[in-house]
mmCIF file of C-alpha atoms in Angstrom:
data_model
loop_
_atom_site.group_PDB
_atom_site.id
_atom_site.type_symbol
_atom_site.label_atom_id
_atom_site.label_comp_id
_atom_site.label_asym_id
_atom_site.label_seq_id
_atom_site.Cartn_x
_atom_site.Cartn_y
_atom_site.Cartn_z
ATOM 1 C CA MET A 1033 142.926 356.710 -6.432
ATOM 2 C CA SER A 1034 141.889 353.739 -4.351
ATOM 3 C CA GLU A 1035 139.463 353.885 -1.493
ATOM 4 C CA THR A 1036 139.659 352.048 1.784
ATOM 5 C CA SER A 1037 136.649 351.516 4.032
ATOM 6 C CA PRO A 1038 136.914 352.438 7.732
ATOM 7 C CA ALA A 1039 136.813 348.738 8.651
ATOM 8 C CA GLU A 1040 139.641 347.920 6.253
ATOM 9 C CA LEU A 1041 141.615 350.891 7.489
ATOM 10 C CA LEU A 1042 141.217 349.783 11.106
ATOM 11 C CA GLU A 1043 142.309 346.257 10.205
ATOM 12 C CA GLU A 1044 145.311 347.611 8.353
ATOM 13 C CA MET A 1045 146.336 349.772 11.314
ATOM 14 C CA THR A 1046 145.928 346.835 13.700
ATOM 15 C CA ALA A 1047 148.221 344.749 11.475
ATOM 16 C CA LEU A 1048 150.768 347.580 11.331
ATOM 17 C CA ARG A 1049 150.708 347.980 15.105
ATOM 18 C CA ARG A 1050 151.228 344.229 15.563
ATOM 19 C CA ARG A 1051 154.137 344.226 13.139
ATOM 20 C CA ALA A 1052 155.834 347.238 14.755
ATOM 21 C CA ARG A 1053 155.358 345.726 18.191
ATOM 22 C CA ALA A 1054 156.754 342.359 17.078
ATOM 23 C CA ASP A 1055 159.756 344.101 15.490
ATOM 24 C CA ARG A 1056 160.298 346.100 18.669
ATOM 25 C CA HIS A 1057 160.246 343.000 20.885
ATOM 26 C CA GLY A 1058 163.713 341.760 21.644
ATOM 27 C CA PHE A 1059 163.182 340.128 24.999
ATOM 28 C CA TRP A 1060 164.556 336.747 23.985
ATOM 29 C CA PHE A 1061 168.067 338.112 24.395
ATOM 30 C CA PRO A 1062 167.817 339.153 28.076
ATOM 31 C CA LEU A 1063 165.989 335.882 28.811
ATOM 32 C CA VAL A 1064 168.841 333.820 27.387
ATOM 33 C CA LEU A 1065 171.470 336.142 28.864
ATOM 34 C CA PHE A 1066 170.175 335.947 32.427
ATOM 35 C CA GLY A 1067 169.522 332.204 32.027
ATOM 36 C CA VAL A 1068 173.168 331.747 31.076
ATOM 37 C CA LEU A 1069 174.317 333.987 33.946
ATOM 38 C CA MET A 1070 172.326 331.793 36.323
ATOM 39 C CA LEU A 1071 173.842 328.638 34.867
ATOM 40 C CA ALA A 1072 177.317 330.168 35.182
ATOM 41 C CA ALA A 1073 176.644 330.667 38.904
ATOM 42 C CA ALA A 1074 175.892 326.956 39.375
ATOM 43 C CA PRO A 1075 179.379 326.081 40.746
ATOM 44 C CA LEU A 1076 178.759 328.571 43.568
ATOM 45 C CA TYR A 1077 175.700 326.591 44.568
ATOM 46 C CA ILE A 1078 177.425 323.253 44.953
ATOM 47 C CA ALA A 1079 178.474 322.678 48.537
ATOM 48 C CA HIS A 1080 182.122 322.022 49.214
ATOM 49 C CA GLU A 1081 181.169 319.559 51.887
ATOM 50 C CA VAL A 1082 178.123 318.429 53.779
ATOM 51 C CA PRO A 1083 178.916 317.535 57.386
ATOM 52 C CA ALA A 1084 178.154 313.966 58.319
ATOM 53 C CA GLU A 1085 175.755 315.040 61.070
ATOM 54 C CA SER A 1086 173.740 316.917 58.467
ATOM 55 C CA VAL A 1087 173.357 313.794 56.404
ATOM 56 C CA ALA A 1088 172.518 311.831 59.517
ATOM 57 C CA ALA A 1089 169.869 314.417 60.429
ATOM 58 C CA GLY A 1090 168.252 313.848 57.045
ATOM 59 C CA GLY A 1091 169.062 317.381 55.899
ATOM 60 C CA ASP A 1092 166.431 318.861 58.163
ATOM 61 C CA VAL A 1093 166.425 322.520 57.095
ATOM 62 C CA ALA A 1094 164.435 323.426 60.203
ATOM 63 C CA ASP A 1095 167.660 322.876 62.071
ATOM 64 C CA SER A 1096 169.364 326.253 61.793
ATOM 65 C CA ARG A 1097 172.774 324.610 61.676
ATOM 66 C CA ASN A 1098 171.774 323.120 58.360
ATOM 67 C CA LEU A 1099 171.477 326.581 56.845
ATOM 68 C CA TYR A 1100 175.223 326.677 57.065
ATOM 69 C CA ALA A 1101 175.774 322.954 56.668
ATOM 70 C CA PHE A 1102 175.970 323.214 52.898
ATOM 71 C CA GLN A 1103 179.053 325.399 53.233
ATOM 72 C CA LEU A 1104 178.043 327.655 50.364
ATOM 73 C CA ASN A 1105 180.181 330.715 49.897
ATOM 74 C CA LEU A 1106 177.364 333.257 49.851
ATOM 75 C CA VAL A 1107 179.719 336.225 49.988
ATOM 76 C CA ARG A 1108 181.328 335.060 46.777
ATOM 77 C CA ALA A 1109 177.876 334.410 45.304
ATOM 78 C CA GLY A 1110 176.832 337.929 46.330
ATOM 79 C CA ARG A 1111 179.811 339.479 44.570
ATOM 80 C CA TYR A 1112 179.185 337.371 41.487
ATOM 81 C CA TRP A 1113 175.565 338.464 41.311
ATOM 82 C CA LEU A 1114 176.355 342.127 41.824
ATOM 83 C CA ALA A 1115 178.695 342.010 38.835
ATOM 84 C CA ALA A 1116 176.443 339.710 36.793
ATOM 85 C CA LEU A 1117 173.325 341.833 37.258
ATOM 86 C CA ILE A 1118 175.063 345.059 36.330
ATOM 87 C CA ILE A 1119 176.794 343.493 33.316
ATOM 88 C CA GLY A 1120 173.545 341.777 32.329
ATOM 89 C CA GLY A 1121 171.693 345.081 32.614
ATOM 90 C CA LEU A 1122 174.244 346.942 30.511
ATOM 91 C CA LEU A 1123 174.245 344.219 27.855
ATOM 92 C CA THR A 1124 170.436 344.391 27.761
ATOM 93 C CA VAL A 1125 170.552 348.152 27.135
ATOM 94 C CA TRP A 1126 173.216 347.615 24.458
ATOM 95 C CA TRP A 1127 171.065 344.953 22.840
ATOM 96 C CA TYR A 1128 167.947 347.121 22.658
ATOM 97 C CA ARG A 1129 169.870 350.113 21.342
ATOM 98 C CA ARG A 1130 171.621 348.031 18.664
ATOM 99 C CA ARG A 1131 168.373 346.376 17.727
ATOM 100 C CA GLY A 1132 166.626 349.733 17.533
ATOM 101 C CA ARG A 1133 169.342 351.138 15.278
ATOM 102 C CA ARG A 1134 169.308 348.139 12.945
ATOM 103 C CA ILE A 1135 165.634 347.246 12.826
ATOM 104 C CA GLY A 1136 163.824 350.498 13.462
ATOM 105 C CA PRO A 1137 161.415 350.805 16.367
ATOM 106 C CA GLN A 1138 163.396 351.670 19.460
ATOM 107 C CA SER A 1139 162.353 351.677 23.089
ATOM 108 C CA ALA A 1140 165.773 351.737 24.677
ATOM 109 C CA GLY A 1141 164.815 354.600 26.977
ATOM 110 C CA ALA A 1142 162.181 352.604 28.794
ATOM 111 C CA VAL A 1143 164.359 349.502 28.837
ATOM 112 C CA ALA A 1144 167.220 351.569 30.271
ATOM 113 C CA VAL A 1145 164.967 352.735 33.117
ATOM 114 C CA VAL A 1146 163.973 349.145 33.888
ATOM 115 C CA THR A 1147 167.571 348.012 33.719
ATOM 116 C CA ALA A 1148 168.769 350.844 35.946
ATOM 117 C CA ALA A 1149 166.082 349.919 38.480
ATOM 118 C CA LEU A 1150 167.275 346.314 38.296
ATOM 119 C CA ALA A 1151 170.876 347.335 38.896
ATOM 120 C CA VAL A 1152 169.907 349.561 41.838
ATOM 121 C CA ALA A 1153 167.825 346.774 43.369
ATOM 122 C CA ALA A 1154 170.722 344.385 42.838
ATOM 123 C CA ALA A 1155 173.143 346.777 44.479
ATOM 124 C CA ALA A 1156 170.786 347.293 47.404
ATOM 125 C CA ILE A 1157 170.117 343.625 47.984
ATOM 126 C CA VAL A 1158 173.410 342.036 47.090
ATOM 127 C CA GLY A 1159 175.926 344.814 47.614
ATOM 128 C CA ILE A 1160 174.797 346.717 50.686
ATOM 129 C CA THR A 1161 173.985 343.597 52.694
ATOM 130 C CA GLY A 1162 177.305 342.314 51.341
ATOM 131 C CA LEU A 1163 179.523 340.764 53.938
ATOM 132 C CA ARG A 1164 176.786 340.537 56.540
ATOM 133 C CA TRP A 1165 174.607 338.693 54.072
ATOM 134 C CA ILE A 1166 173.874 335.638 56.198
ATOM 135 C CA ILE A 1167 173.325 337.569 59.429
ATOM 136 C CA VAL A 1168 171.117 340.255 57.889
ATOM 137 C CA TRP A 1169 169.103 337.768 55.972
ATOM 138 C CA PRO A 1170 169.275 334.509 57.900
ATOM 139 C CA PHE A 1171 166.717 332.647 55.837
ATOM 140 C CA ASP A 1172 168.165 333.606 52.488
ATOM 141 C CA ARG A 1173 170.297 330.857 51.107
ATOM 142 C CA GLY A 1174 171.480 332.841 48.118
ATOM 143 C CA TYR A 1175 168.431 332.609 45.880
ATOM 144 C CA SER A 1176 166.985 336.081 46.459
ATOM 145 C CA VAL A 1177 168.736 337.205 43.282
ATOM 146 C CA THR A 1178 166.140 335.189 41.362
ATOM 147 C CA LEU A 1179 163.506 337.544 42.812
ATOM 148 C CA VAL A 1180 165.537 340.593 41.736
ATOM 149 C CA ILE A 1181 165.532 339.214 38.206
ATOM 150 C CA ALA A 1182 161.778 338.616 38.514
ATOM 151 C CA VAL A 1183 161.277 342.316 39.317
ATOM 152 C CA GLY A 1184 163.321 343.253 36.251
ATOM 153 C CA LEU A 1185 161.307 340.835 34.133
ATOM 154 C CA ILE A 1186 158.024 342.346 35.333
ATOM 155 C CA GLY A 1187 159.323 345.792 34.336
ATOM 156 C CA LEU A 1188 160.407 344.483 30.949
ATOM 157 C CA ALA A 1189 156.981 342.883 30.394
ATOM 158 C CA LEU A 1190 155.334 346.258 31.100
ATOM 159 C CA VAL A 1191 157.642 348.022 28.618
ATOM 160 C CA GLU A 1192 157.359 345.361 25.931
ATOM 161 C CA ARG A 1193 153.559 345.060 26.185
ATOM 162 C CA SER A 1194 153.788 341.427 25.166
ATOM 163 C CA ALA A 1195 151.310 338.730 26.196
ATOM 164 C CA GLY A 1196 154.013 336.101 25.629
ATOM 165 C CA LEU A 1197 156.483 337.816 27.930
ATOM 166 C CA THR A 1198 153.742 338.266 30.536
ATOM 167 C CA VAL A 1199 153.159 334.494 30.577
ATOM 168 C CA ILE A 1200 156.914 333.872 30.792
ATOM 169 C CA THR A 1201 157.197 336.388 33.645
ATOM 170 C CA VAL A 1202 154.417 334.661 35.587
ATOM 171 C CA LEU A 1203 156.076 331.249 35.124
ATOM 172 C CA TYR A 1204 159.515 332.550 36.052
ATOM 173 C CA THR A 1205 158.250 334.470 39.107
ATOM 174 C CA GLY A 1206 156.448 331.327 40.269
ATOM 175 C CA ALA A 1207 159.697 329.345 40.002
ATOM 176 C CA ALA A 1208 161.650 332.094 41.820
ATOM 177 C CA VAL A 1209 159.124 332.312 44.648
ATOM 178 C CA LEU A 1210 159.182 328.523 44.987
ATOM 179 C CA ALA A 1211 162.991 328.567 45.149
ATOM 180 C CA ASN A 1212 162.915 331.203 47.905
ATOM 181 C CA THR A 1213 160.117 329.775 50.018
ATOM 182 C CA TYR A 1214 159.318 326.066 49.958
ATOM 183 C CA ASN A 1215 162.537 325.388 48.010
ATOM 184 C CA VAL A 1216 162.743 323.284 44.885
ATOM 185 C CA GLU A 1217 164.684 320.486 46.576
ATOM 186 C CA ASN A 1218 161.643 319.811 48.762
ATOM 187 C CA VAL A 1219 159.540 319.361 45.624
ATOM 188 C CA LEU A 1220 162.168 316.999 44.241
ATOM 189 C CA PHE A 1221 162.188 315.176 47.568
ATOM 190 C CA ASP A 1222 158.411 314.735 47.279
ATOM 191 C CA LEU A 1223 159.025 313.382 43.786
ATOM 192 C CA GLY A 1224 161.474 310.809 45.100
ATOM 193 C CA TRP A 1225 164.911 312.480 45.116
ATOM 194 C CA ASP A 1226 166.383 311.839 48.533
ATOM 195 C CA PRO A 1227 169.996 312.964 48.616
ATOM 196 C CA PHE A 1228 170.343 312.552 52.380
ATOM 197 C CA ILE A 1229 169.287 308.933 52.873
ATOM 198 C CA ALA A 1230 169.271 307.195 49.512
ATOM 199 C CA HIS A 1231 171.962 309.217 47.732
ATOM 200 C CA PRO A 1232 174.239 310.907 50.298
ATOM 201 C CA ASP A 1233 176.824 311.417 47.558
ATOM 202 C CA GLN A 1234 174.380 313.852 45.940
ATOM 203 C CA ALA A 1235 173.742 315.881 49.097
ATOM 204 C CA ARG A 1236 176.163 318.642 48.124
ATOM 205 C CA PHE A 1237 174.067 319.341 45.020
ATOM 206 C CA THR A 1238 170.950 319.974 47.100
ATOM 207 C CA PRO A 1239 170.903 323.825 46.711
ATOM 208 C CA LEU A 1240 171.393 323.619 42.936
ATOM 209 C CA PRO A 1241 167.765 322.979 41.812
ATOM 210 C CA ASN A 1242 166.725 326.318 43.318
ATOM 211 C CA LEU A 1243 168.931 328.025 40.764
ATOM 212 C CA LEU A 1244 168.420 325.624 37.880
ATOM 213 C CA LEU A 1245 164.611 325.710 37.777
ATOM 214 C CA PRO A 1246 164.339 329.510 37.248
ATOM 215 C CA ALA A 1247 167.312 329.334 34.851
ATOM 216 C CA LEU A 1248 165.580 326.593 32.865
ATOM 217 C CA VAL A 1249 162.426 328.698 32.554
ATOM 218 C CA LEU A 1250 164.462 331.630 31.196
ATOM 219 C CA LEU A 1251 166.487 329.527 28.766
ATOM 220 C CA LEU A 1252 163.528 327.574 27.373
ATOM 221 C CA ALA A 1253 161.458 330.753 27.013
ATOM 222 C CA GLY A 1254 164.383 332.586 25.419
ATOM 223 C CA ALA A 1255 164.938 329.749 22.941
ATOM 224 C CA ALA A 1256 161.238 329.416 22.146
ATOM 225 C CA THR A 1257 160.873 333.132 21.395
ATOM 226 C CA GLY A 1258 164.316 333.813 19.941
ATOM 227 C CA LEU A 1259 164.754 330.941 17.489
ATOM 228 C CA PRO A 1260 161.695 331.823 15.334
ATOM 229 C CA THR A 1261 162.924 335.449 15.206
ATOM 230 C CA LEU A 1262 166.395 334.364 14.137
ATOM 231 C CA ALA A 1263 164.972 331.981 11.532
ATOM 232 C CA ARG A 1264 162.774 334.754 10.101
ATOM 233 C CA ARG A 1265 165.741 337.110 9.967
ATOM 234 C CA LEU A 1266 167.862 334.516 8.149
ATOM 235 C CA ARG A 1267 165.076 333.909 5.611
ATOM 236 C CA GLN A 1268 164.903 337.647 4.902
ATOM 237 C CA ARG A 1269 168.616 337.796 4.013
ATOM 238 C CA MET B 1463 118.229 367.270 12.531
ATOM 239 C CA THR B 1464 119.432 367.263 16.116
ATOM 240 C CA GLY B 1465 121.571 365.022 18.318
ATOM 241 C CA LYS B 1466 125.228 364.084 18.223
ATOM 242 C CA PRO B 1467 127.303 364.893 15.130
ATOM 243 C CA HIS B 1468 128.096 362.213 12.582
ATOM 244 C CA PRO B 1469 131.330 360.332 13.429
ATOM 245 C CA THR B 1470 132.940 361.653 10.244
ATOM 246 C CA ALA B 1471 133.044 365.044 11.956
ATOM 247 C CA ALA B 1472 135.643 363.607 14.335
ATOM 248 C CA LEU B 1473 137.944 362.556 11.500
ATOM 249 C CA ASP B 1474 141.043 364.701 11.121
ATOM 250 C CA GLU B 1475 142.015 365.511 7.534
ATOM 251 C CA VAL B 1476 145.717 365.440 8.388
ATOM 252 C CA VAL B 1477 145.613 362.114 10.209
ATOM 253 C CA HIS B 1478 142.926 360.342 8.205
ATOM 254 C CA GLN B 1479 145.071 359.874 5.115
ATOM 255 C CA ARG B 1480 146.010 356.182 5.025
ATOM 256 C CA HIS B 1481 149.793 356.485 4.969
ATOM 257 C CA ARG B 1482 149.901 359.263 7.546
ATOM 258 C CA LEU B 1483 147.680 357.191 9.815
ATOM 259 C CA GLY B 1484 150.099 354.293 9.240
ATOM 260 C CA ILE B 1485 153.086 356.453 10.161
ATOM 261 C CA LEU B 1486 151.416 357.594 13.382
ATOM 262 C CA THR B 1487 150.363 354.038 14.239
ATOM 263 C CA ILE B 1488 153.922 352.756 13.890
ATOM 264 C CA VAL B 1489 155.720 355.593 15.653
ATOM 265 C CA ALA B 1490 153.278 355.395 18.565
ATOM 266 C CA GLU B 1491 154.603 351.888 19.232
ATOM 267 C CA ALA B 1492 158.123 352.958 20.154
ATOM 268 C CA ASP B 1493 160.217 355.797 21.519
ATOM 269 C CA ARG B 1494 161.381 356.546 18.007
ATOM 270 C CA VAL B 1495 161.311 354.865 14.622
ATOM 271 C CA GLU B 1496 163.903 354.991 11.884
ATOM 272 C CA PHE B 1497 162.910 356.518 8.542
ATOM 273 C CA GLY B 1498 164.043 353.440 6.600
ATOM 274 C CA TYR B 1499 161.851 351.187 8.719
ATOM 275 C CA LEU B 1500 158.808 353.350 7.963
ATOM 276 C CA ARG B 1501 159.608 353.363 4.247
ATOM 277 C CA GLU B 1502 159.979 349.593 4.160
ATOM 278 C CA THR B 1503 156.983 348.801 6.325
ATOM 279 C CA LEU B 1504 154.627 351.184 4.530
ATOM 280 C CA ASP B 1505 156.107 350.362 1.111
ATOM 281 C CA LEU B 1506 156.609 354.014 0.184
ATOM 282 C CA THR B 1507 159.220 355.807 -1.858
ATOM 283 C CA PRO B 1508 161.545 358.109 0.114
ATOM 284 C CA GLY B 1509 159.998 361.167 -1.513
ATOM 285 C CA ASN B 1510 156.469 360.075 -0.788
ATOM 286 C CA LEU B 1511 157.289 359.252 2.817
ATOM 287 C CA SER B 1512 159.073 362.586 3.247
ATOM 288 C CA ARG B 1513 155.999 364.408 2.020
ATOM 289 C CA HIS B 1514 153.711 362.684 4.545
ATOM 290 C CA VAL B 1515 156.226 363.067 7.352
ATOM 291 C CA THR B 1516 156.493 366.804 6.616
ATOM 292 C CA VAL B 1517 152.702 367.200 6.789
ATOM 293 C CA LEU B 1518 152.596 365.437 10.155
ATOM 294 C CA GLU B 1519 155.558 367.418 11.460
ATOM 295 C CA GLN B 1520 154.028 370.726 10.418
ATOM 296 C CA ALA B 1521 150.847 369.725 12.251
ATOM 297 C CA GLY B 1522 152.926 369.125 15.389
ATOM 298 C CA LEU B 1523 152.023 365.428 15.499
ATOM 299 C CA ILE B 1524 155.537 364.055 15.104
ATOM 300 C CA GLU B 1525 159.090 365.302 15.571
ATOM 301 C CA ILE B 1526 162.094 364.590 13.404
ATOM 302 C CA GLU B 1527 165.533 363.868 14.767
ATOM 303 C CA LYS B 1528 168.600 363.585 12.590
ATOM 304 C CA GLY B 1529 171.742 361.808 13.666
ATOM 305 C CA TYR B 1530 174.168 359.053 12.917
ATOM 306 C CA ALA B 1531 174.223 355.319 13.529
ATOM 307 C CA GLY B 1532 177.943 354.713 13.302
ATOM 308 C CA ARG B 1533 178.928 356.702 10.234
ATOM 309 C CA ARG B 1534 175.598 356.407 8.511
ATOM 310 C CA PRO B 1535 173.246 359.375 8.684
ATOM 311 C CA ARG B 1536 169.845 358.423 10.016
ATOM 312 C CA THR B 1537 166.529 360.135 10.463
ATOM 313 C CA TRP B 1538 164.337 359.233 13.399
ATOM 314 C CA VAL B 1539 160.691 359.993 13.879
ATOM 315 C CA HIS B 1540 158.904 360.139 17.179
ATOM 316 C CA VAL B 1541 155.334 360.901 18.058
ATOM 317 C CA THR B 1542 154.366 363.956 20.115
ATOM 318 C CA ARG B 1543 151.707 364.014 22.798
ATOM 319 C CA ALA B 1544 149.376 365.768 20.332
ATOM 320 C CA GLY B 1545 150.140 363.069 17.763
ATOM 321 C CA ARG B 1546 149.259 360.334 20.205
ATOM 322 C CA HIS B 1547 145.971 362.050 21.058
ATOM 323 C CA ALA B 1548 145.189 362.590 17.372
ATOM 324 C CA LEU B 1549 145.833 358.912 16.633
ATOM 325 C CA THR B 1550 143.617 357.771 19.497
ATOM 326 C CA ALA B 1551 140.832 360.126 18.396
ATOM 327 C CA GLU B 1552 141.088 359.020 14.772
ATOM 328 C CA LEU B 1553 140.966 355.323 15.622
ATOM 329 C CA ALA B 1554 138.022 355.930 17.952
ATOM 330 C CA ALA B 1555 136.181 357.815 15.200
ATOM 331 C CA LEU B 1556 136.865 355.025 12.737
ATOM 332 C CA ALA B 1557 135.670 352.399 15.209
ATOM 333 C CA GLN B 1558 132.501 354.457 15.777
ATOM 334 C CA LEU B 1559 131.931 354.675 12.029
ATOM 335 C CA VAL B 1560 132.302 350.910 11.687
ATOM 336 C CA ALA B 1561 129.967 350.306 14.635
ATOM 337 C CA ASP B 1562 127.356 352.712 13.212
ATOM 338 C CA HIS B 1563 127.662 351.121 9.801
ATOM 339 C CA ARG B 1564 127.130 347.651 11.241
ATOM 340 C CA ALA B 1565 124.192 348.841 13.335
ATOM 341 C CA ALA B 1566 122.646 350.470 10.261
ATOM 342 C CA GLY B 1567 123.219 347.223 8.347
ATOM 343 C CA ASP B 1568 121.417 345.274 11.064
ATOM 344 C CA ASN B 1569 118.493 347.707 10.783
ATOM 345 C CA GLY B 1570 118.297 347.241 7.027
ATOM 346 C CA SER B 1571 119.482 350.718 6.058
ATOM 347 C CA SER B 1572 122.855 352.007 5.046
ATOM 348 C CA ALA B 1573 124.961 354.598 6.820
ATOM 349 C CA PRO B 1574 127.293 356.850 4.951
ATOM 350 C CA ALA B 1575 130.934 356.269 5.745
ATOM 351 C CA ARG B 1576 133.722 358.418 4.464
ATOM 352 C CA PRO B 1577 136.369 356.262 2.879
ATOM 353 C CA ALA B 1578 140.040 356.877 3.376
ATOM 354 C CA THR B 1579 141.723 358.154 0.259
ATOM 355 C CA ASP B 1580 145.015 356.993 -1.083
ATOM 356 C CA PRO B 1581 146.489 359.656 -3.320
ATOM 357 C CA SER B 1582 149.701 357.773 -3.988
#
């Protein structure tokens, strides 16, 4: 019969809790998934044409005409996001359930609630406003979906109880808020990218950075957290 | 002797056993935990784990759920509200014991601490 001191027992339980929590974490998958879904939407955020007067005006977004000058098909983007968010949510639930069955600790119930909330928010924002998207939300240029994903990520961080995911969520939310307010292209402009004067041939790509920055955060975070997990799993086989 | 009771009085015989405390600690981390995961993580034989799981179930601290993952039969364990409270109380009592022991050490005396037993 061996004896364990209270301090040793507490340490052992702390290690067990950490291990169970690490095994339960599976957030790299939804990070990569939604990053890929954002990348797949990139063609919808490249303007078909930028009117010459827009280029001549230096792409002044204060001019309301320029909100439409990029000729983005926001209705099509809205439909894409409605489908992508629901499919992404369902795949996330599938992932957590499969992971729970194969590895052990399962929290699919809580993840399902978060995902359902995400889908409902997506339906409310993207679906209901639908065809009247631009009129109902005149200052939205199609990036509000990044905020919907931020809400889902915050919910996931609460369920996962992970410091790492909390940091990722803060970074991602910051990028999403930037994309929806000051806009990433203005930051790039401050850094020297001037698609309206110096590179008019690049003007039609102007909306793209607002999608790519949040997507990049998700993909890098997903790779950084997922690759070590995959490597560990392969070593165990 | 008067004053508050010794922290060992707060220890629960059912929960205090090392492996049972381990089971509760793990199952409290998720909605439910598969039997095989517990066996592997705690390095127990199926029979030994079953024995501890039965004790915890009879005390109303965990619940057992049997089902299938595909065609394979699986057993799931999930913690009850009473189990969660018992775990919190046990860990608090242990932390108090450690704190008292350290304080007694600082004062140059020793405090009795009940060790956890490992019958396996």
